[in-house]
PDB file of C-alpha atoms in Angstrom:
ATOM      1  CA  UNK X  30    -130.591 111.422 120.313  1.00  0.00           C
ATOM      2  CA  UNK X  31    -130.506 114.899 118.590  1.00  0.00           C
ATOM      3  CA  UNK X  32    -131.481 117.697 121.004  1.00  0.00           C
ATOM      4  CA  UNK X  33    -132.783 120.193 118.573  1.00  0.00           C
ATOM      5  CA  UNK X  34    -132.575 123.351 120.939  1.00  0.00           C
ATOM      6  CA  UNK X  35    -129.005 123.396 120.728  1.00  0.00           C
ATOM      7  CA  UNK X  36    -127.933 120.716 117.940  1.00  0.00           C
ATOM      8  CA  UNK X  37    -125.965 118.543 120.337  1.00  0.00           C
ATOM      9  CA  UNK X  38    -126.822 114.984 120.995  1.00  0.00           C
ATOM     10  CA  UNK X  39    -126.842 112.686 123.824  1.00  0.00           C
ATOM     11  CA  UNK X  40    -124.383 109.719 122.544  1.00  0.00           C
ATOM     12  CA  UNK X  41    -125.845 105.999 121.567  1.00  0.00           C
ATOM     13  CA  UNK X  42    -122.771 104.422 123.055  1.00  0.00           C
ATOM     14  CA  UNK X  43    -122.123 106.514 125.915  1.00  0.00           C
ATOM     15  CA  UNK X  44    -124.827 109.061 126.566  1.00  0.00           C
ATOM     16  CA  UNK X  45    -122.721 111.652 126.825  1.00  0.00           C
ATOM     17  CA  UNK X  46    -123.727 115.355 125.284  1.00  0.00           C
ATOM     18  CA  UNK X  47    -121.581 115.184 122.155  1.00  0.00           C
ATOM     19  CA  UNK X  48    -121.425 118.011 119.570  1.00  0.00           C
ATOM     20  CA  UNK X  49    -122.790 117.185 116.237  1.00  0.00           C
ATOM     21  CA  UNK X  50    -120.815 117.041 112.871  1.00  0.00           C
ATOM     22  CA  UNK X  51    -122.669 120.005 111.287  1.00  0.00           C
ATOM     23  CA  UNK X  52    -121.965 122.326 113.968  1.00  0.00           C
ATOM     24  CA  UNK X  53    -118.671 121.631 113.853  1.00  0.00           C
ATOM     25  CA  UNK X  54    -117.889 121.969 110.210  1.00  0.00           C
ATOM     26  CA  UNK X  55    -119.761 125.315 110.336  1.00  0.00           C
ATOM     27  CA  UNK X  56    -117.870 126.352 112.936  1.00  0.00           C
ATOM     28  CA  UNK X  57    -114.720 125.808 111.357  1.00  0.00           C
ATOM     29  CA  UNK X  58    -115.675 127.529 108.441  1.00  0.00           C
ATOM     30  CA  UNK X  59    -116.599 124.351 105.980  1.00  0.00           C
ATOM     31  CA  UNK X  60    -120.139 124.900 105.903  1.00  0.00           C
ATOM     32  CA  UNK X  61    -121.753 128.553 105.715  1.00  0.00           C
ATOM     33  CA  UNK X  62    -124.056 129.407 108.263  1.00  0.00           C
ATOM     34  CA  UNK X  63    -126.760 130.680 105.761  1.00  0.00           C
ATOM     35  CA  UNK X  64    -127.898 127.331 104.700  1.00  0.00           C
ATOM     36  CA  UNK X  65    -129.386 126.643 107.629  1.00  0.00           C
ATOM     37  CA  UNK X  66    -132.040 129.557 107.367  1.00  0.00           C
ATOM     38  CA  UNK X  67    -135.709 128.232 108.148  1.00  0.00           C
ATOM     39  CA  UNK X  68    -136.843 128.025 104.676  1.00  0.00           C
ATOM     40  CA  UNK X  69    -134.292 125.898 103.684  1.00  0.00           C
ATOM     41  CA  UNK X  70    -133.420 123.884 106.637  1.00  0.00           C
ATOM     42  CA  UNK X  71    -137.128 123.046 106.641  1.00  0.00           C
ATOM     43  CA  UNK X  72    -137.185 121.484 103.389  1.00  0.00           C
ATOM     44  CA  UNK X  73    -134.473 119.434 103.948  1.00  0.00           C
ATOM     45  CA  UNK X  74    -135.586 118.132 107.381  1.00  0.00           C
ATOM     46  CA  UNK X  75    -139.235 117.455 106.001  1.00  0.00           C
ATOM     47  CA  UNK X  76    -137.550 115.369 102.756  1.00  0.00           C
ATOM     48  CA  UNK X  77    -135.208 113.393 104.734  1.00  0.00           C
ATOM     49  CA  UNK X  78    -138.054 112.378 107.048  1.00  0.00           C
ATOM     50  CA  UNK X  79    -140.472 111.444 104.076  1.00  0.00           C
ATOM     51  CA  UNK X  80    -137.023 109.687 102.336  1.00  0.00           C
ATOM     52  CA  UNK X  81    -136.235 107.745 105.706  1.00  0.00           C
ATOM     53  CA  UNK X  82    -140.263 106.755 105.792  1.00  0.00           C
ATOM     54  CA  UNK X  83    -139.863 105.460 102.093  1.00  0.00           C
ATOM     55  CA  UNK X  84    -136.516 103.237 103.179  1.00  0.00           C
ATOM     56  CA  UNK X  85    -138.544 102.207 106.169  1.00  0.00           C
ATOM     57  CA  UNK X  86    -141.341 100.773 104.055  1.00  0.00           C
ATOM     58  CA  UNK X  87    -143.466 102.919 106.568  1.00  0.00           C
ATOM     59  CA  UNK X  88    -147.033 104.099 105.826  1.00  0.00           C
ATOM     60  CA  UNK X  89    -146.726 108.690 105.001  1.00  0.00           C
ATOM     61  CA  UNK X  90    -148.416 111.181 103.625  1.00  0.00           C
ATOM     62  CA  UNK X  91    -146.401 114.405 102.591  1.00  0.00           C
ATOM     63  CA  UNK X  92    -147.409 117.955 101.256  1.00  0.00           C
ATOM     64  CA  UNK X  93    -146.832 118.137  97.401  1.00  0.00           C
ATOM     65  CA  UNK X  94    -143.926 120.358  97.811  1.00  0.00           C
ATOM     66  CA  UNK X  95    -141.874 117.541  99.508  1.00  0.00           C
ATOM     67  CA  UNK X  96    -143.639 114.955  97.449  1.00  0.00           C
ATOM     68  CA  UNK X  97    -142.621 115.798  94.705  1.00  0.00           C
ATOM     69  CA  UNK X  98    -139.020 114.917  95.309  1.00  0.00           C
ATOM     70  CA  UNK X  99    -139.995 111.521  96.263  1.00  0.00           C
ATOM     71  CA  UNK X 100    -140.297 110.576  92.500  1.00  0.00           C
ATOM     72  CA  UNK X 101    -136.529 111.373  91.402  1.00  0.00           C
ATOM     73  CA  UNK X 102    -135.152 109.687  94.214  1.00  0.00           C
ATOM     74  CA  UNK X 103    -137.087 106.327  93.604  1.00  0.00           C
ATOM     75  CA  UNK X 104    -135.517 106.782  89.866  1.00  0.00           C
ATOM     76  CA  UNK X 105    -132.395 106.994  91.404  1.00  0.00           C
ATOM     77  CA  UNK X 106    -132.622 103.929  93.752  1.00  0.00           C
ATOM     78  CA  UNK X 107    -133.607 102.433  90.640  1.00  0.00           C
ATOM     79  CA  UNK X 108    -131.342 103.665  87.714  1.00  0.00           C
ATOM     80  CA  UNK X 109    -128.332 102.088  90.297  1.00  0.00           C
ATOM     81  CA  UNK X 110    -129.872  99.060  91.147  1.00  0.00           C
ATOM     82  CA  UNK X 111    -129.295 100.239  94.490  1.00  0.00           C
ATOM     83  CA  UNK X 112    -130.152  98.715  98.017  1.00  0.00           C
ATOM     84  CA  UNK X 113    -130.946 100.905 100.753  1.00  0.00           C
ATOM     85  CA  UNK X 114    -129.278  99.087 103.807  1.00  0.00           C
ATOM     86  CA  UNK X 115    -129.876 101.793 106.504  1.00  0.00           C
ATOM     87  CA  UNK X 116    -131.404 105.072 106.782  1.00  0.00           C
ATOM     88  CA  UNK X 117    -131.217 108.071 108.983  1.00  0.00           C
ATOM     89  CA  UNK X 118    -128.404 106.123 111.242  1.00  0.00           C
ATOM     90  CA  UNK X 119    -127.360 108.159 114.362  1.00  0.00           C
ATOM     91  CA  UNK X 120    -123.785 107.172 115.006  1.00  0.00           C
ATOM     92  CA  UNK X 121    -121.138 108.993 117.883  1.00  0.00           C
ATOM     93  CA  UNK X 122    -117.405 108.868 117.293  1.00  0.00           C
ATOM     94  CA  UNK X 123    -116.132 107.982 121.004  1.00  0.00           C
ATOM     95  CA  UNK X 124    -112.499 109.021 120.154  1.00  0.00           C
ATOM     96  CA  UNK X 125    -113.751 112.444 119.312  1.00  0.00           C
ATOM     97  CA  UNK X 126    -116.688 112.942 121.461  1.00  0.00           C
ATOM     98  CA  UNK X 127    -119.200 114.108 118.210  1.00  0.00           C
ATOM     99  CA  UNK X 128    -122.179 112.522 117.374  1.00  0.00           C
ATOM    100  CA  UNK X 129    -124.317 112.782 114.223  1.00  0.00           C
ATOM    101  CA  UNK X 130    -126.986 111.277 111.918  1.00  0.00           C
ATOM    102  CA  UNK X 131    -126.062 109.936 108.328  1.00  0.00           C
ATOM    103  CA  UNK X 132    -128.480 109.961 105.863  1.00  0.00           C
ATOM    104  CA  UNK X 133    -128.472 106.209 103.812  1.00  0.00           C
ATOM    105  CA  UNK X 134    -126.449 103.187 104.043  1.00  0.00           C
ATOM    106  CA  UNK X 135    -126.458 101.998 100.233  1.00  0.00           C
ATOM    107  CA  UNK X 136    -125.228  99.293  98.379  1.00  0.00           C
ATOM    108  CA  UNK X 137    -124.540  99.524  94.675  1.00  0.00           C
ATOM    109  CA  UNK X 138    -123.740  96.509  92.587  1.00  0.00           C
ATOM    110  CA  UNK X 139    -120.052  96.498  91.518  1.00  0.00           C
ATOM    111  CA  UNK X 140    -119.132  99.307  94.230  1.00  0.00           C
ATOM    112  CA  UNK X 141    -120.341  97.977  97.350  1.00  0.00           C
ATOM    113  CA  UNK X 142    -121.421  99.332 100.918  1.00  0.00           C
ATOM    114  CA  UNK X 143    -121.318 102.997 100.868  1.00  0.00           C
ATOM    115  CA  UNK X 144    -122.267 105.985 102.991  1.00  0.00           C
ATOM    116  CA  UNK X 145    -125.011 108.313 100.948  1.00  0.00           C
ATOM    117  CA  UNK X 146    -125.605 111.786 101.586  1.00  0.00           C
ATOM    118  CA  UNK X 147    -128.555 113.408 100.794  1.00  0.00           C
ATOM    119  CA  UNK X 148    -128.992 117.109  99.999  1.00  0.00           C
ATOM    120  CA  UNK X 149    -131.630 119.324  98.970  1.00  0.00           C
ATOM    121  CA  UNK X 150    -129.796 122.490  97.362  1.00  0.00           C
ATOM    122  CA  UNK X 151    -128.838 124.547  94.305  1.00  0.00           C
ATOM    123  CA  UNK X 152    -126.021 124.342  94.267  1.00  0.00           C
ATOM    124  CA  UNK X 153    -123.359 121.496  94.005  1.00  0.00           C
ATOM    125  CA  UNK X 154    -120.766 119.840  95.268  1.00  0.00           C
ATOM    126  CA  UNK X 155    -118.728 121.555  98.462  1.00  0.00           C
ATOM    127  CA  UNK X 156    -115.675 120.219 100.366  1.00  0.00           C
ATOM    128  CA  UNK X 157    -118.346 120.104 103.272  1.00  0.00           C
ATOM    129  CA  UNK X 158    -119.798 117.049 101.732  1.00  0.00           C
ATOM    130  CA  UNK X 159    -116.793 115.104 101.407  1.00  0.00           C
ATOM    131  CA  UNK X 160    -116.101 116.180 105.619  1.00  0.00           C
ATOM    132  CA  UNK X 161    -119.485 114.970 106.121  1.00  0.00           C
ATOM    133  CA  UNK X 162    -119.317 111.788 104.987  1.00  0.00           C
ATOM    134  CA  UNK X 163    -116.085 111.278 106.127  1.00  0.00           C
ATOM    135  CA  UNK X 164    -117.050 111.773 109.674  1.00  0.00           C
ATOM    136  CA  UNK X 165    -120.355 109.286 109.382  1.00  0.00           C
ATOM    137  CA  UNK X 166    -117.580 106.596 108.044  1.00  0.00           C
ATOM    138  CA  UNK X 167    -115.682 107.199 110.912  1.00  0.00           C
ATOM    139  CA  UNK X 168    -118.732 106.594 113.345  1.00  0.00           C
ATOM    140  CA  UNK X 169    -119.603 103.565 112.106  1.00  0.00           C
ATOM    141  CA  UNK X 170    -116.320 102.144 113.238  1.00  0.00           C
ATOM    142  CA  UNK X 171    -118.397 102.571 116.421  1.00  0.00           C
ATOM    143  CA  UNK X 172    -121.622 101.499 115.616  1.00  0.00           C
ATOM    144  CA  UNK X 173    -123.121  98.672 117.702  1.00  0.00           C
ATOM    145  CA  UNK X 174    -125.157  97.150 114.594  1.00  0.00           C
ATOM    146  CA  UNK X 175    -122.321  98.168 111.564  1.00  0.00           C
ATOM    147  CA  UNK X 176    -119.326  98.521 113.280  1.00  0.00           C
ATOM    148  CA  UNK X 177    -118.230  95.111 111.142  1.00  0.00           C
ATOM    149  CA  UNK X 178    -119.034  96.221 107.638  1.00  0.00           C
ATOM    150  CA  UNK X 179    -116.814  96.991 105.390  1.00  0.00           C
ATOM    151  CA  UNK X 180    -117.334 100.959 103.856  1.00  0.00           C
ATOM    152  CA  UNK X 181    -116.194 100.860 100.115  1.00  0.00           C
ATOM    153  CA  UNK X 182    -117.175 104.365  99.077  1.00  0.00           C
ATOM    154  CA  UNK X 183    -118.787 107.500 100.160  1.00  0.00           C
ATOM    155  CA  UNK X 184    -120.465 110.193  98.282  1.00  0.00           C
ATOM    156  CA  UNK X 185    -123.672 112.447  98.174  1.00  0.00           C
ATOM    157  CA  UNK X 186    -126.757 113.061  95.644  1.00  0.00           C
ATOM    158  CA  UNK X 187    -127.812 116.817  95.628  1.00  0.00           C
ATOM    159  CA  UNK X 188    -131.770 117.193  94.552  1.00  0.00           C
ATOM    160  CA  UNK X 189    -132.424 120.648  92.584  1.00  0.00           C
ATOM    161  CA  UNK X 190    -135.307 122.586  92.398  1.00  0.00           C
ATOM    162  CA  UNK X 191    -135.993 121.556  88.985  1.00  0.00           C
ATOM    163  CA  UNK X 192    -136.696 118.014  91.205  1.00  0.00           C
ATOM    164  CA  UNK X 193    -134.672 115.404  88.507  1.00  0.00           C
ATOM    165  CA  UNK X 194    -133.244 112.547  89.233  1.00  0.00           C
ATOM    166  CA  UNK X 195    -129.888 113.222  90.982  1.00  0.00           C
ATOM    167  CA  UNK X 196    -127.163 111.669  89.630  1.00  0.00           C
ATOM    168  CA  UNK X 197    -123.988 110.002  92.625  1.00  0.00           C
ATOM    169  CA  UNK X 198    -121.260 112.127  93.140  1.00  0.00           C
ATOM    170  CA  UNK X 199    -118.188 110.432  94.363  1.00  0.00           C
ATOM    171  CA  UNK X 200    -117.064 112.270  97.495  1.00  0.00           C
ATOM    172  CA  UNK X 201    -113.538 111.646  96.710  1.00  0.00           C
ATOM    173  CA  UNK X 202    -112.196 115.223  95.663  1.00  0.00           C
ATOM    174  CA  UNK X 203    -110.433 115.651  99.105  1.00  0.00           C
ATOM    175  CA  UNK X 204    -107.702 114.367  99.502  1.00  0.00           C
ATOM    176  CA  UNK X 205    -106.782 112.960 103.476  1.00  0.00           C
ATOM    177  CA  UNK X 206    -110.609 113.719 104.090  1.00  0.00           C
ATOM    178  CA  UNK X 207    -111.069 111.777 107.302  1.00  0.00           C
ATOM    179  CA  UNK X 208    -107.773 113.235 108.404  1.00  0.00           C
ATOM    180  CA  UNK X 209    -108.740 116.932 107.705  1.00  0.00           C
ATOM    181  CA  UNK X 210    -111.927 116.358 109.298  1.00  0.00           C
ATOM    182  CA  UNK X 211    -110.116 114.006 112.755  1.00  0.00           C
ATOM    183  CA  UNK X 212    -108.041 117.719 112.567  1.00  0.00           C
ATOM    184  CA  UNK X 213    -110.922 120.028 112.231  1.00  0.00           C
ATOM    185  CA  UNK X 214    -112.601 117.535 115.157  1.00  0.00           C
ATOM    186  CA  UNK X 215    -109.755 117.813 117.540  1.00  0.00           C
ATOM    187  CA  UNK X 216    -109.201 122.148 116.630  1.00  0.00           C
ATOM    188  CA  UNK X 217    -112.961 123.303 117.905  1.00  0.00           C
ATOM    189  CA  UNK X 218    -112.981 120.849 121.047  1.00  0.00           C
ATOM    190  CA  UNK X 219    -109.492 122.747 121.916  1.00  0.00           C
ATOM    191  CA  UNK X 220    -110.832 125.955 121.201  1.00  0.00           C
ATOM    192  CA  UNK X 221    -114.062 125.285 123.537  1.00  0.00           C
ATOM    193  CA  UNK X 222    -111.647 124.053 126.024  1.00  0.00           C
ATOM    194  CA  UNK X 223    -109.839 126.848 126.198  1.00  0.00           C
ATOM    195  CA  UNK X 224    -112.518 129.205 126.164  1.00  0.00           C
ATOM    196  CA  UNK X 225    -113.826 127.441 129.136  1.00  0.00           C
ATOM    197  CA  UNK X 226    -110.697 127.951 131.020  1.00  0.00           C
ATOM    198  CA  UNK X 227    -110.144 131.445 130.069  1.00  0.00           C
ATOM    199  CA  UNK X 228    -113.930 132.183 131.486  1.00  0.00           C
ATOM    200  CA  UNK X 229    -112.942 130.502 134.463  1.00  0.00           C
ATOM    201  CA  UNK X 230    -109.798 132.344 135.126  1.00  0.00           C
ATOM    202  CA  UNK X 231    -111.407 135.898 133.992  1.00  0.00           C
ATOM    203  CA  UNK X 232    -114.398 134.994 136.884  1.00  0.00           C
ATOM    204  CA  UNK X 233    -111.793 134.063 139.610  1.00  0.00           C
ATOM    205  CA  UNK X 234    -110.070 137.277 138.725  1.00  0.00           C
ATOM    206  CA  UNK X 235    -113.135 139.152 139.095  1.00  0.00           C
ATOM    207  CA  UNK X 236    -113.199 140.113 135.191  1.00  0.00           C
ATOM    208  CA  UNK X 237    -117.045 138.248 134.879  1.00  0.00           C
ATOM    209  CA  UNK X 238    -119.815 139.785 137.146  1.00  0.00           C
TER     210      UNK X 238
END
């Protein structure tokens, strides 16, 4: 469950406090801080709740500036053929301790099961993306209801302002992804670590008031 006063979680499996993938990319420099201004992170949290209603088959009414992104992604869904198998999916990586939310669980005829992110942005394709998904592939592995299914493919549809339909983009660019982000996982839990300790030491030493 997302705590959004801080942007940690408390863990599905084990209920710990677990930090979430997008704080952790944008700490490490993978994601810039700026896109996560109010205007912007607004639009994207109000779209990807009307988007997760749609999946859900749920009952929603939505101001026409979010609506009107609801069209190009039902052109989407069908221009692929595509079966929405899960949506807004909170997973948590026990190896690593980090928790997040993926976006869609799709399947596309001839490709598979894969993991679908959904952005809301002008510009295009970032390494970020590929991290992203890389991580919600990982947490599945844990995953008390998909833990057993087979991810073929993982990539990302970016909606513009313009508000066409978005076309896939393979998040494939990186090579190693889900080791680069297991690395970039690993590097900030050290660093808080370590900061911890040092505060520690500096207050036993009398350095902290």
């Amino acid at each position: 469950m997302l705590n959004p006063a801080d942007h940690t979680y408390q863990g599905i499996i084990t209920s710990k406090t677990c930090r979430s993938v997008t704080t952790i990319l944008a700490e490490a420099g993978w994601i810039e801080k700026k896109w996560f201004r109010d205007g912007r992170a607004e639009l994207g949290t109000q779209c990807h709740r009307m988007i997760d209603a749609y999946n859900k088959r749920l009952k929603f009414t939505a101001p026409a500036i979010y609506l009107r992104y609801l069209d190009p992604y039902k052109s989407f869904l069908k221009h692929t053929n595509a079966e929405v198998i899960g949506s807004e999916i909170e997973i948590e990586d026990i190896s690593l301790g980090v928790s997040g939310t993926m976006d869609i669980l799709l399947r596309l005829p001839g490709s598979g099961v894969g993991v679908l992110d959904v952005k809301f942005s002008q510009c295009g394709y970032l390494p970020s993306h590929d991290l992203q998904t890389a991580a919600y592939a990982r947490g599945l592995l844990f995953h008390p209801k998909y833990k057993n299914l087979k991810i073929d493919w993982r990539g990302g549809i970016i909606f513009s302002p313009d508000c066409v339909m978005p076309r896939l983009i393979n998040h494939d660019r990186m090579p190693d992804a889900d080791r680069v982000w297991q690395a970039t996982a690993v590097f900030i839990a050290a660093k808080h670590r370590h900061k911890i300790a040092m505060e520690k030491i500096d207050k036993e030493n009398g350095w902290v008031a």
